[in-house]
Amino acid sequence: MKKIKLTMRQAILGLVIGCTLFAIVAQTVAFEVISKQQIRRESLLNNDETLERIESEINSYIHSNIVKMQAIYNEEEMIYDLRHYARSRKKLLDYYFTAWHFAERRFDSSDQLLAMYIYDNNDNLVSSYRKQPYNFPHNLYDTEQYVNVAHLKSYLVSDDYSVMLSGYRNEEAQQDVIRFVLKLHTYDDDRSQFGYLICDFSNQNISDIMSKFISSRDVYVWLQPQGDSPIAQVGNTTKEESKIFSDLTKVVATSLGEFPEFENEYGSFYLNSKRSLKYNLHIIMLTPQSLMMHTQSALARMLFIIAIFIILLTLFVGTLISRYIYTPVEGLSNTIIKIKNGDTELRAKTDGWNKELKVMGDEFNEMLDQIQQMVQEEYEAKVLMERTQYKVLQAQINPHFLYNTLDTMSGIAASQNCTMVSGLCQSLSAIFRYSLDISDTQSTLQQEMAHVRNYLYVMDVRNGSTVKYTYQIDSDTLADNIPRITLQPIVENALQHGLRNTRRKDKELKISATHKDGKLLITIEDNGAGMDAEAMNRQLEEADISRIEMGRSIGVMNVNARVKSVYGEGYGIHYESSPEAGTKATIVLPVNSEVAPSEDVGEKPLTA
């Protein structure tokens, strides 16, 4: 089999394209594996947070209705007669319209009260109110209509004095009803029960609360008391989802004691559940995995577009590079062939060649004139070629290629209306440019703050906008010189070890800068999990620069050691922290307002 021989141009193009394809394939495989797991974790976490918000609003709604129901104790005459004349039906007939008056005074139309019943302790109706008299019975115990009396009776004979929550479907009104039952009792040690109040509400308010937090109708959420059927549900169900819903509602309806525990996945659905800590309620959410995979699909499509663009760009650049290198080499090769064929007076023309190849051409011409030194000249040319190839490889990894690529990606993302990807590329480009430029070890506070804001933007895109950022930067501090890359490692430490490790909802990161006693004080404060400030301060006091240069310490320790090395022991970083209350890092620097070289870091910083 004849061995295929490649030209220099073909070899360069093949190497460039092969390395690019390998990198893209490896990146795609890693993305598919990692992103699916990450999306699953984040989806379940986001759903848990959604259920907590739903629970909070539902608890507020329930509490508001209970407070209005407890106002029945203000009907002092009726309460007195219920306690002392429970067997006198004639006496209790005086309160026939009490439920109507009470409903009109205490409840408005937004409460969607459908019916109210007041009973004595012997299940005798004292008064009732019905918004739709033809759809709701006058007496719950004297009707053929299904009103879920069985659940009511089991509650009345129990020792539970908290408000009962139940529900049923009113077929006459074609409406789902949520029932509140309040036992009327004394508040002495005997806690004697003398009656009970029943309020039937439309479940629309509960459904509206749940719908407010659901981003898609394909997500199915329902509210169900333990030992009872669901009382409210929102969302559209598929056949598979309906079967899961039916199975899970049976488990909750038949469970006793502790609420049942569920798996995180059922078929092609994620499941999140939340038990209310105040009431006998269970909130359950079914989320199709396909909804979560939409994000992955969109990212995969964008990755594919970027990959095609990179391949085309690599092919174009590779062609230019190979042509730049190969054309003069081809000319030199033709000259050698002609000289071999007898044209010994011919010499290589080196005008217009790049520097390295021009040297090769001149050396080749000199070899023709000095045959006796041919071996030595050939050796030097070989060494020079190796150095030239090394410089070409160095040129290929120039950081400016990365900046320009990110800028190009940002332009493509903007043209595709992917503003988040465009902004992310711009911020990353600014971060790399600022971090890799080591021509000057000093920067200004204004440039440092712009670098930090780019970093925080990237972190917000990665983790979601869960942290509030506050800046209090005195304007007279913006021109102060500080060591380059001073603030970002401390901000990163606050995010990673402070705010990430707390479950509080009001996460905040505050950055301040001011002049005090002739010094520049910069504070970075978070309300996260806190830390062992004393141990950290002891390590900062040591400031072992040799240990840090050997690669045994990075981040905050590195910043502190550089500050002390430049300005002396009177400056550096100091921490204050309290468990679960947050951490405050203070950077003390001398005031030095000499103008530093300006840089483009991607955006104008916040100055106040």
PDB file of N, CA, C and O in Angstrom, residues 22-75:
ATOM      1  N   PHE A  22     -11.397  17.748  17.883  1.00  0.00           N
ATOM      2  CA  PHE A  22     -11.255  16.969  19.116  1.00  0.00           C
ATOM      3  C   PHE A  22     -11.725  17.769  20.326  1.00  0.00           C
ATOM      4  O   PHE A  22     -12.438  17.249  21.191  1.00  0.00           O
ATOM      5  N   ALA A  23     -11.308  19.044  20.394  1.00  0.00           N
ATOM      6  CA  ALA A  23     -11.707  19.880  21.527  1.00  0.00           C
ATOM      7  C   ALA A  23     -13.215  20.087  21.558  1.00  0.00           C
ATOM      8  O   ALA A  23     -13.852  20.044  22.625  1.00  0.00           O
ATOM      9  N   ILE A  24     -13.833  20.289  20.390  1.00  0.00           N
ATOM     10  CA  ILE A  24     -15.275  20.527  20.339  1.00  0.00           C
ATOM     11  C   ILE A  24     -16.044  19.269  20.739  1.00  0.00           C
ATOM     12  O   ILE A  24     -17.020  19.327  21.496  1.00  0.00           O
ATOM     13  N   VAL A  25     -15.629  18.103  20.225  1.00  0.00           N
ATOM     14  CA  VAL A  25     -16.310  16.852  20.574  1.00  0.00           C
ATOM     15  C   VAL A  25     -16.190  16.567  22.067  1.00  0.00           C
ATOM     16  O   VAL A  25     -17.161  16.199  22.732  1.00  0.00           O
ATOM     17  N   ALA A  26     -14.983  16.747  22.620  1.00  0.00           N
ATOM     18  CA  ALA A  26     -14.790  16.511  24.050  1.00  0.00           C
ATOM     19  C   ALA A  26     -15.643  17.466  24.882  1.00  0.00           C
ATOM     20  O   ALA A  26     -16.254  17.074  25.879  1.00  0.00           O
ATOM     21  N   GLN A  27     -15.704  18.716  24.447  1.00  0.00           N
ATOM     22  CA  GLN A  27     -16.510  19.695  25.176  1.00  0.00           C
ATOM     23  C   GLN A  27     -17.990  19.353  25.106  1.00  0.00           C
ATOM     24  O   GLN A  27     -18.719  19.492  26.093  1.00  0.00           O
ATOM     25  N   THR A  28     -18.466  18.909  23.940  1.00  0.00           N
ATOM     26  CA  THR A  28     -19.879  18.570  23.781  1.00  0.00           C
ATOM     27  C   THR A  28     -20.273  17.396  24.668  1.00  0.00           C
ATOM     28  O   THR A  28     -21.316  17.415  25.334  1.00  0.00           O
ATOM     29  N   VAL A  29     -19.438  16.353  24.686  1.00  0.00           N
ATOM     30  CA  VAL A  29     -19.734  15.184  25.525  1.00  0.00           C
ATOM     31  C   VAL A  29     -19.759  15.574  27.003  1.00  0.00           C
ATOM     32  O   VAL A  29     -20.668  15.191  27.756  1.00  0.00           O
ATOM     33  N   ALA A  30     -18.760  16.345  27.422  1.00  0.00           N
ATOM     34  CA  ALA A  30     -18.719  16.772  28.824  1.00  0.00           C
ATOM     35  C   ALA A  30     -19.928  17.634  29.158  1.00  0.00           C
ATOM     36  O   ALA A  30     -20.515  17.518  30.244  1.00  0.00           O
ATOM     37  N   PHE A  31     -20.332  18.497  28.231  1.00  0.00           N
ATOM     38  CA  PHE A  31     -21.490  19.350  28.461  1.00  0.00           C
ATOM     39  C   PHE A  31     -22.765  18.533  28.636  1.00  0.00           C
ATOM     40  O   PHE A  31     -23.572  18.794  29.535  1.00  0.00           O
ATOM     41  N   GLU A  32     -22.969  17.541  27.793  1.00  0.00           N
ATOM     42  CA  GLU A  32     -24.177  16.722  27.874  1.00  0.00           C
ATOM     43  C   GLU A  32     -24.272  15.997  29.222  1.00  0.00           C
ATOM     44  O   GLU A  32     -25.333  15.918  29.835  1.00  0.00           O
ATOM     45  N   VAL A  33     -23.135  15.473  29.679  1.00  0.00           N
ATOM     46  CA  VAL A  33     -23.146  14.704  30.924  1.00  0.00           C
ATOM     47  C   VAL A  33     -23.323  15.612  32.134  1.00  0.00           C
ATOM     48  O   VAL A  33     -24.161  15.372  33.012  1.00  0.00           O
ATOM     49  N   ILE A  34     -22.523  16.677  32.178  1.00  0.00           N
ATOM     50  CA  ILE A  34     -22.518  17.530  33.363  1.00  0.00           C
ATOM     51  C   ILE A  34     -23.776  18.391  33.440  1.00  0.00           C
ATOM     52  O   ILE A  34     -24.370  18.557  34.503  1.00  0.00           O
ATOM     53  N   SER A  35     -24.206  18.947  32.301  1.00  0.00           N
ATOM     54  CA  SER A  35     -25.340  19.869  32.328  1.00  0.00           C
ATOM     55  C   SER A  35     -26.622  19.178  32.750  1.00  0.00           C
ATOM     56  O   SER A  35     -27.448  19.766  33.454  1.00  0.00           O
ATOM     57  N   LYS A  36     -26.798  17.913  32.345  1.00  0.00           N
ATOM     58  CA  LYS A  36     -28.020  17.207  32.730  1.00  0.00           C
ATOM     59  C   LYS A  36     -28.103  17.040  34.242  1.00  0.00           C
ATOM     60  O   LYS A  36     -29.158  17.258  34.854  1.00  0.00           O
ATOM     61  N   GLN A  37     -26.983  16.657  34.853  1.00  0.00           N
ATOM     62  CA  GLN A  37     -26.969  16.502  36.309  1.00  0.00           C
ATOM     63  C   GLN A  37     -27.165  17.850  37.002  1.00  0.00           C
ATOM     64  O   GLN A  37     -27.905  17.958  37.988  1.00  0.00           O
ATOM     65  N   GLN A  38     -26.514  18.890  36.468  1.00  0.00           N
ATOM     66  CA  GLN A  38     -26.626  20.205  37.076  1.00  0.00           C
ATOM     67  C   GLN A  38     -28.042  20.742  36.953  1.00  0.00           C
ATOM     68  O   GLN A  38     -28.587  21.337  37.907  1.00  0.00           O
ATOM     69  N   ILE A  39     -28.658  20.559  35.792  1.00  0.00           N
ATOM     70  CA  ILE A  39     -30.027  21.038  35.587  1.00  0.00           C
ATOM     71  C   ILE A  39     -30.978  20.325  36.534  1.00  0.00           C
ATOM     72  O   ILE A  39     -31.907  20.928  37.094  1.00  0.00           O
ATOM     73  N   ARG A  40     -30.767  19.006  36.739  1.00  0.00           N
ATOM     74  CA  ARG A  40     -31.632  18.268  37.666  1.00  0.00           C
ATOM     75  C   ARG A  40     -31.520  18.828  39.078  1.00  0.00           C
ATOM     76  O   ARG A  40     -32.537  19.085  39.737  1.00  0.00           O
ATOM     77  N   ARG A  41     -30.289  19.048  39.544  1.00  0.00           N
ATOM     78  CA  ARG A  41     -30.116  19.574  40.906  1.00  0.00           C
ATOM     79  C   ARG A  41     -30.738  20.957  41.049  1.00  0.00           C
ATOM     80  O   ARG A  41     -31.466  21.227  42.013  1.00  0.00           O
ATOM     81  N   GLU A  42     -30.476  21.826  40.080  1.00  0.00           N
ATOM     82  CA  GLU A  42     -30.989  23.183  40.179  1.00  0.00           C
ATOM     83  C   GLU A  42     -32.508  23.215  40.031  1.00  0.00           C
ATOM     84  O   GLU A  42     -33.181  24.030  40.666  1.00  0.00           O
ATOM     85  N   SER A  43     -33.072  22.339  39.206  1.00  0.00           N
ATOM     86  CA  SER A  43     -34.520  22.298  39.026  1.00  0.00           C
ATOM     87  C   SER A  43     -35.209  21.897  40.327  1.00  0.00           C
ATOM     88  O   SER A  43     -36.193  22.532  40.748  1.00  0.00           O
ATOM     89  N   LEU A  44     -34.705  20.834  40.975  1.00  0.00           N
ATOM     90  CA  LEU A  44     -35.303  20.402  42.237  1.00  0.00           C
ATOM     91  C   LEU A  44     -35.161  21.481  43.302  1.00  0.00           C
ATOM     92  O   LEU A  44     -36.095  21.730  44.085  1.00  0.00           O
ATOM     93  N   LEU A  45     -34.021  22.154  43.343  1.00  0.00           N
ATOM     94  CA  LEU A  45     -33.816  23.218  44.327  1.00  0.00           C
ATOM     95  C   LEU A  45     -34.743  24.392  44.058  1.00  0.00           C
ATOM     96  O   LEU A  45     -35.369  24.937  44.989  1.00  0.00           O
ATOM     97  N   ASN A  46     -34.872  24.813  42.806  1.00  0.00           N
ATOM     98  CA  ASN A  46     -35.767  25.919  42.464  1.00  0.00           C
ATOM     99  C   ASN A  46     -37.221  25.568  42.769  1.00  0.00           C
ATOM    100  O   ASN A  46     -37.992  26.422  43.233  1.00  0.00           O
ATOM    101  N   ASN A  47     -37.608  24.314  42.512  1.00  0.00           N
ATOM    102  CA  ASN A  47     -38.972  23.895  42.817  1.00  0.00           C
ATOM    103  C   ASN A  47     -39.229  23.921  44.316  1.00  0.00           C
ATOM    104  O   ASN A  47     -40.320  24.295  44.766  1.00  0.00           O
ATOM    105  N   ASP A  48     -38.233  23.513  45.126  1.00  0.00           N
ATOM    106  CA  ASP A  48     -38.393  23.579  46.584  1.00  0.00           C
ATOM    107  C   ASP A  48     -38.600  25.027  47.034  1.00  0.00           C
ATOM    108  O   ASP A  48     -39.433  25.307  47.907  1.00  0.00           O
ATOM    109  N   GLU A  49     -37.847  25.944  46.457  1.00  0.00           N
ATOM    110  CA  GLU A  49     -38.006  27.351  46.811  1.00  0.00           C
ATOM    111  C   GLU A  49     -39.380  27.869  46.382  1.00  0.00           C
ATOM    112  O   GLU A  49     -40.004  28.662  47.100  1.00  0.00           O
ATOM    113  N   THR A  50     -39.863  27.408  45.224  1.00  0.00           N
ATOM    114  CA  THR A  50     -41.199  27.809  44.775  1.00  0.00           C
ATOM    115  C   THR A  50     -42.263  27.319  45.749  1.00  0.00           C
ATOM    116  O   THR A  50     -43.196  28.059  46.108  1.00  0.00           O
ATOM    117  N   LEU A  51     -42.137  26.074  46.209  1.00  0.00           N
ATOM    118  CA  LEU A  51     -43.108  25.529  47.159  1.00  0.00           C
ATOM    119  C   LEU A  51     -43.066  26.303  48.477  1.00  0.00           C
ATOM    120  O   LEU A  51     -44.110  26.504  49.121  1.00  0.00           O
ATOM    121  N   GLU A  52     -41.901  26.743  48.908  1.00  0.00           N
ATOM    122  CA  GLU A  52     -41.818  27.531  50.142  1.00  0.00           C
ATOM    123  C   GLU A  52     -42.552  28.855  49.990  1.00  0.00           C
ATOM    124  O   GLU A  52     -43.247  29.292  50.918  1.00  0.00           O
ATOM    125  N   ARG A  53     -42.414  29.492  48.819  1.00  0.00           N
ATOM    126  CA  ARG A  53     -43.137  30.749  48.599  1.00  0.00           C
ATOM    127  C   ARG A  53     -44.646  30.514  48.528  1.00  0.00           C
ATOM    128  O   ARG A  53     -45.427  31.315  49.065  1.00  0.00           O
ATOM    129  N   ILE A  54     -45.057  29.417  47.875  1.00  0.00           N
ATOM    130  CA  ILE A  54     -46.488  29.098  47.822  1.00  0.00           C
ATOM    131  C   ILE A  54     -47.026  28.854  49.230  1.00  0.00           C
ATOM    132  O   ILE A  54     -48.095  29.361  49.620  1.00  0.00           O
ATOM    133  N   GLU A  55     -46.268  28.072  50.021  1.00  0.00           N
ATOM    134  CA  GLU A  55     -46.707  27.777  51.381  1.00  0.00           C
ATOM    135  C   GLU A  55     -46.864  29.048  52.205  1.00  0.00           C
ATOM    136  O   GLU A  55     -47.833  29.210  52.957  1.00  0.00           O
ATOM    137  N   SER A  56     -45.922  29.978  52.068  1.00  0.00           N
ATOM    138  CA  SER A  56     -45.973  31.212  52.842  1.00  0.00           C
ATOM    139  C   SER A  56     -47.237  32.004  52.531  1.00  0.00           C
ATOM    140  O   SER A  56     -47.920  32.484  53.443  1.00  0.00           O
ATOM    141  N   GLU A  57     -47.590  32.136  51.244  1.00  0.00           N
ATOM    142  CA  GLU A  57     -48.781  32.904  50.886  1.00  0.00           C
ATOM    143  C   GLU A  57     -50.064  32.176  51.281  1.00  0.00           C
ATOM    144  O   GLU A  57     -51.025  32.795  51.718  1.00  0.00           O
ATOM    145  N   ILE A  58     -50.074  30.848  51.119  1.00  0.00           N
ATOM    146  CA  ILE A  58     -51.265  30.096  51.514  1.00  0.00           C
ATOM    147  C   ILE A  58     -51.471  30.194  53.018  1.00  0.00           C
ATOM    148  O   ILE A  58     -52.608  30.353  53.502  1.00  0.00           O
ATOM    149  N   ASN A  59     -50.393  30.103  53.800  1.00  0.00           N
ATOM    150  CA  ASN A  59     -50.507  30.247  55.253  1.00  0.00           C
ATOM    151  C   ASN A  59     -51.080  31.606  55.620  1.00  0.00           C
ATOM    152  O   ASN A  59     -51.909  31.715  56.543  1.00  0.00           O
ATOM    153  N   SER A  60     -50.655  32.658  54.926  1.00  0.00           N
ATOM    154  CA  SER A  60     -51.191  34.001  55.197  1.00  0.00           C
ATOM    155  C   SER A  60     -52.679  34.068  54.867  1.00  0.00           C
ATOM    156  O   SER A  60     -53.467  34.660  55.628  1.00  0.00           O
ATOM    157  N   TYR A  61     -53.051  33.439  53.742  1.00  0.00           N
ATOM    158  CA  TYR A  61     -54.459  33.443  53.355  1.00  0.00           C
ATOM    159  C   TYR A  61     -55.316  32.684  54.377  1.00  0.00           C
ATOM    160  O   TYR A  61     -56.375  33.158  54.809  1.00  0.00           O
ATOM    161  N   ILE A  62     -54.840  31.518  54.794  1.00  0.00           N
ATOM    162  CA  ILE A  62     -55.583  30.711  55.771  1.00  0.00           C
ATOM    163  C   ILE A  62     -55.693  31.450  57.095  1.00  0.00           C
ATOM    164  O   ILE A  62     -56.760  31.495  57.723  1.00  0.00           O
ATOM    165  N   HIS A  63     -54.579  32.045  57.543  1.00  0.00           N
ATOM    166  CA  HIS A  63     -54.590  32.766  58.817  1.00  0.00           C
ATOM    167  C   HIS A  63     -55.579  33.925  58.782  1.00  0.00           C
ATOM    168  O   HIS A  63     -56.289  34.189  59.773  1.00  0.00           O
ATOM    169  N   SER A  64     -55.639  34.639  57.643  1.00  0.00           N
ATOM    170  CA  SER A  64     -56.578  35.757  57.522  1.00  0.00           C
ATOM    171  C   SER A  64     -58.023  35.280  57.683  1.00  0.00           C
ATOM    172  O   SER A  64     -58.823  35.911  58.387  1.00  0.00           O
ATOM    173  N   ASN A  65     -58.370  34.151  57.052  1.00  0.00           N
ATOM    174  CA  ASN A  65     -59.738  33.631  57.174  1.00  0.00           C
ATOM    175  C   ASN A  65     -60.037  33.151  58.593  1.00  0.00           C
ATOM    176  O   ASN A  65     -61.150  33.336  59.115  1.00  0.00           O
ATOM    177  N   ILE A  66     -59.041  32.526  59.240  1.00  0.00           N
ATOM    178  CA  ILE A  66     -59.254  32.039  60.610  1.00  0.00           C
ATOM    179  C   ILE A  66     -59.509  33.206  61.554  1.00  0.00           C
ATOM    180  O   ILE A  66     -60.385  33.140  62.442  1.00  0.00           O
ATOM    181  N   VAL A  67     -58.750  34.299  61.388  1.00  0.00           N
ATOM    182  CA  VAL A  67     -58.946  35.477  62.241  1.00  0.00           C
ATOM    183  C   VAL A  67     -60.368  36.015  62.076  1.00  0.00           C
ATOM    184  O   VAL A  67     -61.029  36.390  63.051  1.00  0.00           O
ATOM    185  N   LYS A  68     -60.857  36.051  60.827  1.00  0.00           N
ATOM    186  CA  LYS A  68     -62.225  36.538  60.589  1.00  0.00           C
ATOM    187  C   LYS A  68     -63.245  35.591  61.216  1.00  0.00           C
ATOM    188  O   LYS A  68     -64.260  36.045  61.764  1.00  0.00           O
ATOM    189  N   MET A  69     -62.995  34.276  61.138  1.00  0.00           N
ATOM    190  CA  MET A  69     -63.927  33.317  61.736  1.00  0.00           C
ATOM    191  C   MET A  69     -63.948  33.438  63.263  1.00  0.00           C
ATOM    192  O   MET A  69     -65.004  33.298  63.901  1.00  0.00           O
ATOM    193  N   GLN A  70     -62.780  33.686  63.867  1.00  0.00           N
ATOM    194  CA  GLN A  70     -62.722  33.780  65.329  1.00  0.00           C
ATOM    195  C   GLN A  70     -63.484  34.978  65.869  1.00  0.00           C
ATOM    196  O   GLN A  70     -63.775  35.039  67.073  1.00  0.00           O
ATOM    197  N   ALA A  71     -63.842  35.917  64.974  1.00  0.00           N
ATOM    198  CA  ALA A  71     -64.657  37.052  65.404  1.00  0.00           C
ATOM    199  C   ALA A  71     -66.060  36.614  65.814  1.00  0.00           C
ATOM    200  O   ALA A  71     -66.823  37.424  66.356  1.00  0.00           O
ATOM    201  N   ILE A  72     -66.416  35.342  65.586  1.00  0.00           N
ATOM    202  CA  ILE A  72     -67.732  34.838  66.014  1.00  0.00           C
ATOM    203  C   ILE A  72     -67.896  34.929  67.532  1.00  0.00           C
ATOM    204  O   ILE A  72     -69.004  35.040  68.056  1.00  0.00           O
ATOM    205  N   TYR A  73     -66.760  34.922  68.246  1.00  0.00           N
ATOM    206  CA  TYR A  73     -66.824  35.054  69.705  1.00  0.00           C
ATOM    207  C   TYR A  73     -67.323  36.435  70.125  1.00  0.00           C
ATOM    208  O   TYR A  73     -67.726  36.627  71.287  1.00  0.00           O
ATOM    209  N   ASN A  74     -67.324  37.407  69.214  1.00  0.00           N
ATOM    210  CA  ASN A  74     -67.865  38.734  69.531  1.00  0.00           C
ATOM    211  C   ASN A  74     -69.386  38.732  69.571  1.00  0.00           C
ATOM    212  O   ASN A  74     -69.991  39.696  70.061  1.00  0.00           O
ATOM    213  N   GLU A  75     -69.997  37.668  69.021  1.00  0.00           N
ATOM    214  CA  GLU A  75     -71.461  37.512  69.132  1.00  0.00           C
ATOM    215  C   GLU A  75     -71.761  36.989  70.539  1.00  0.00           C
ATOM    216  O   GLU A  75     -72.094  35.815  70.743  1.00  0.00           O
TER     217      GLU A  75
END
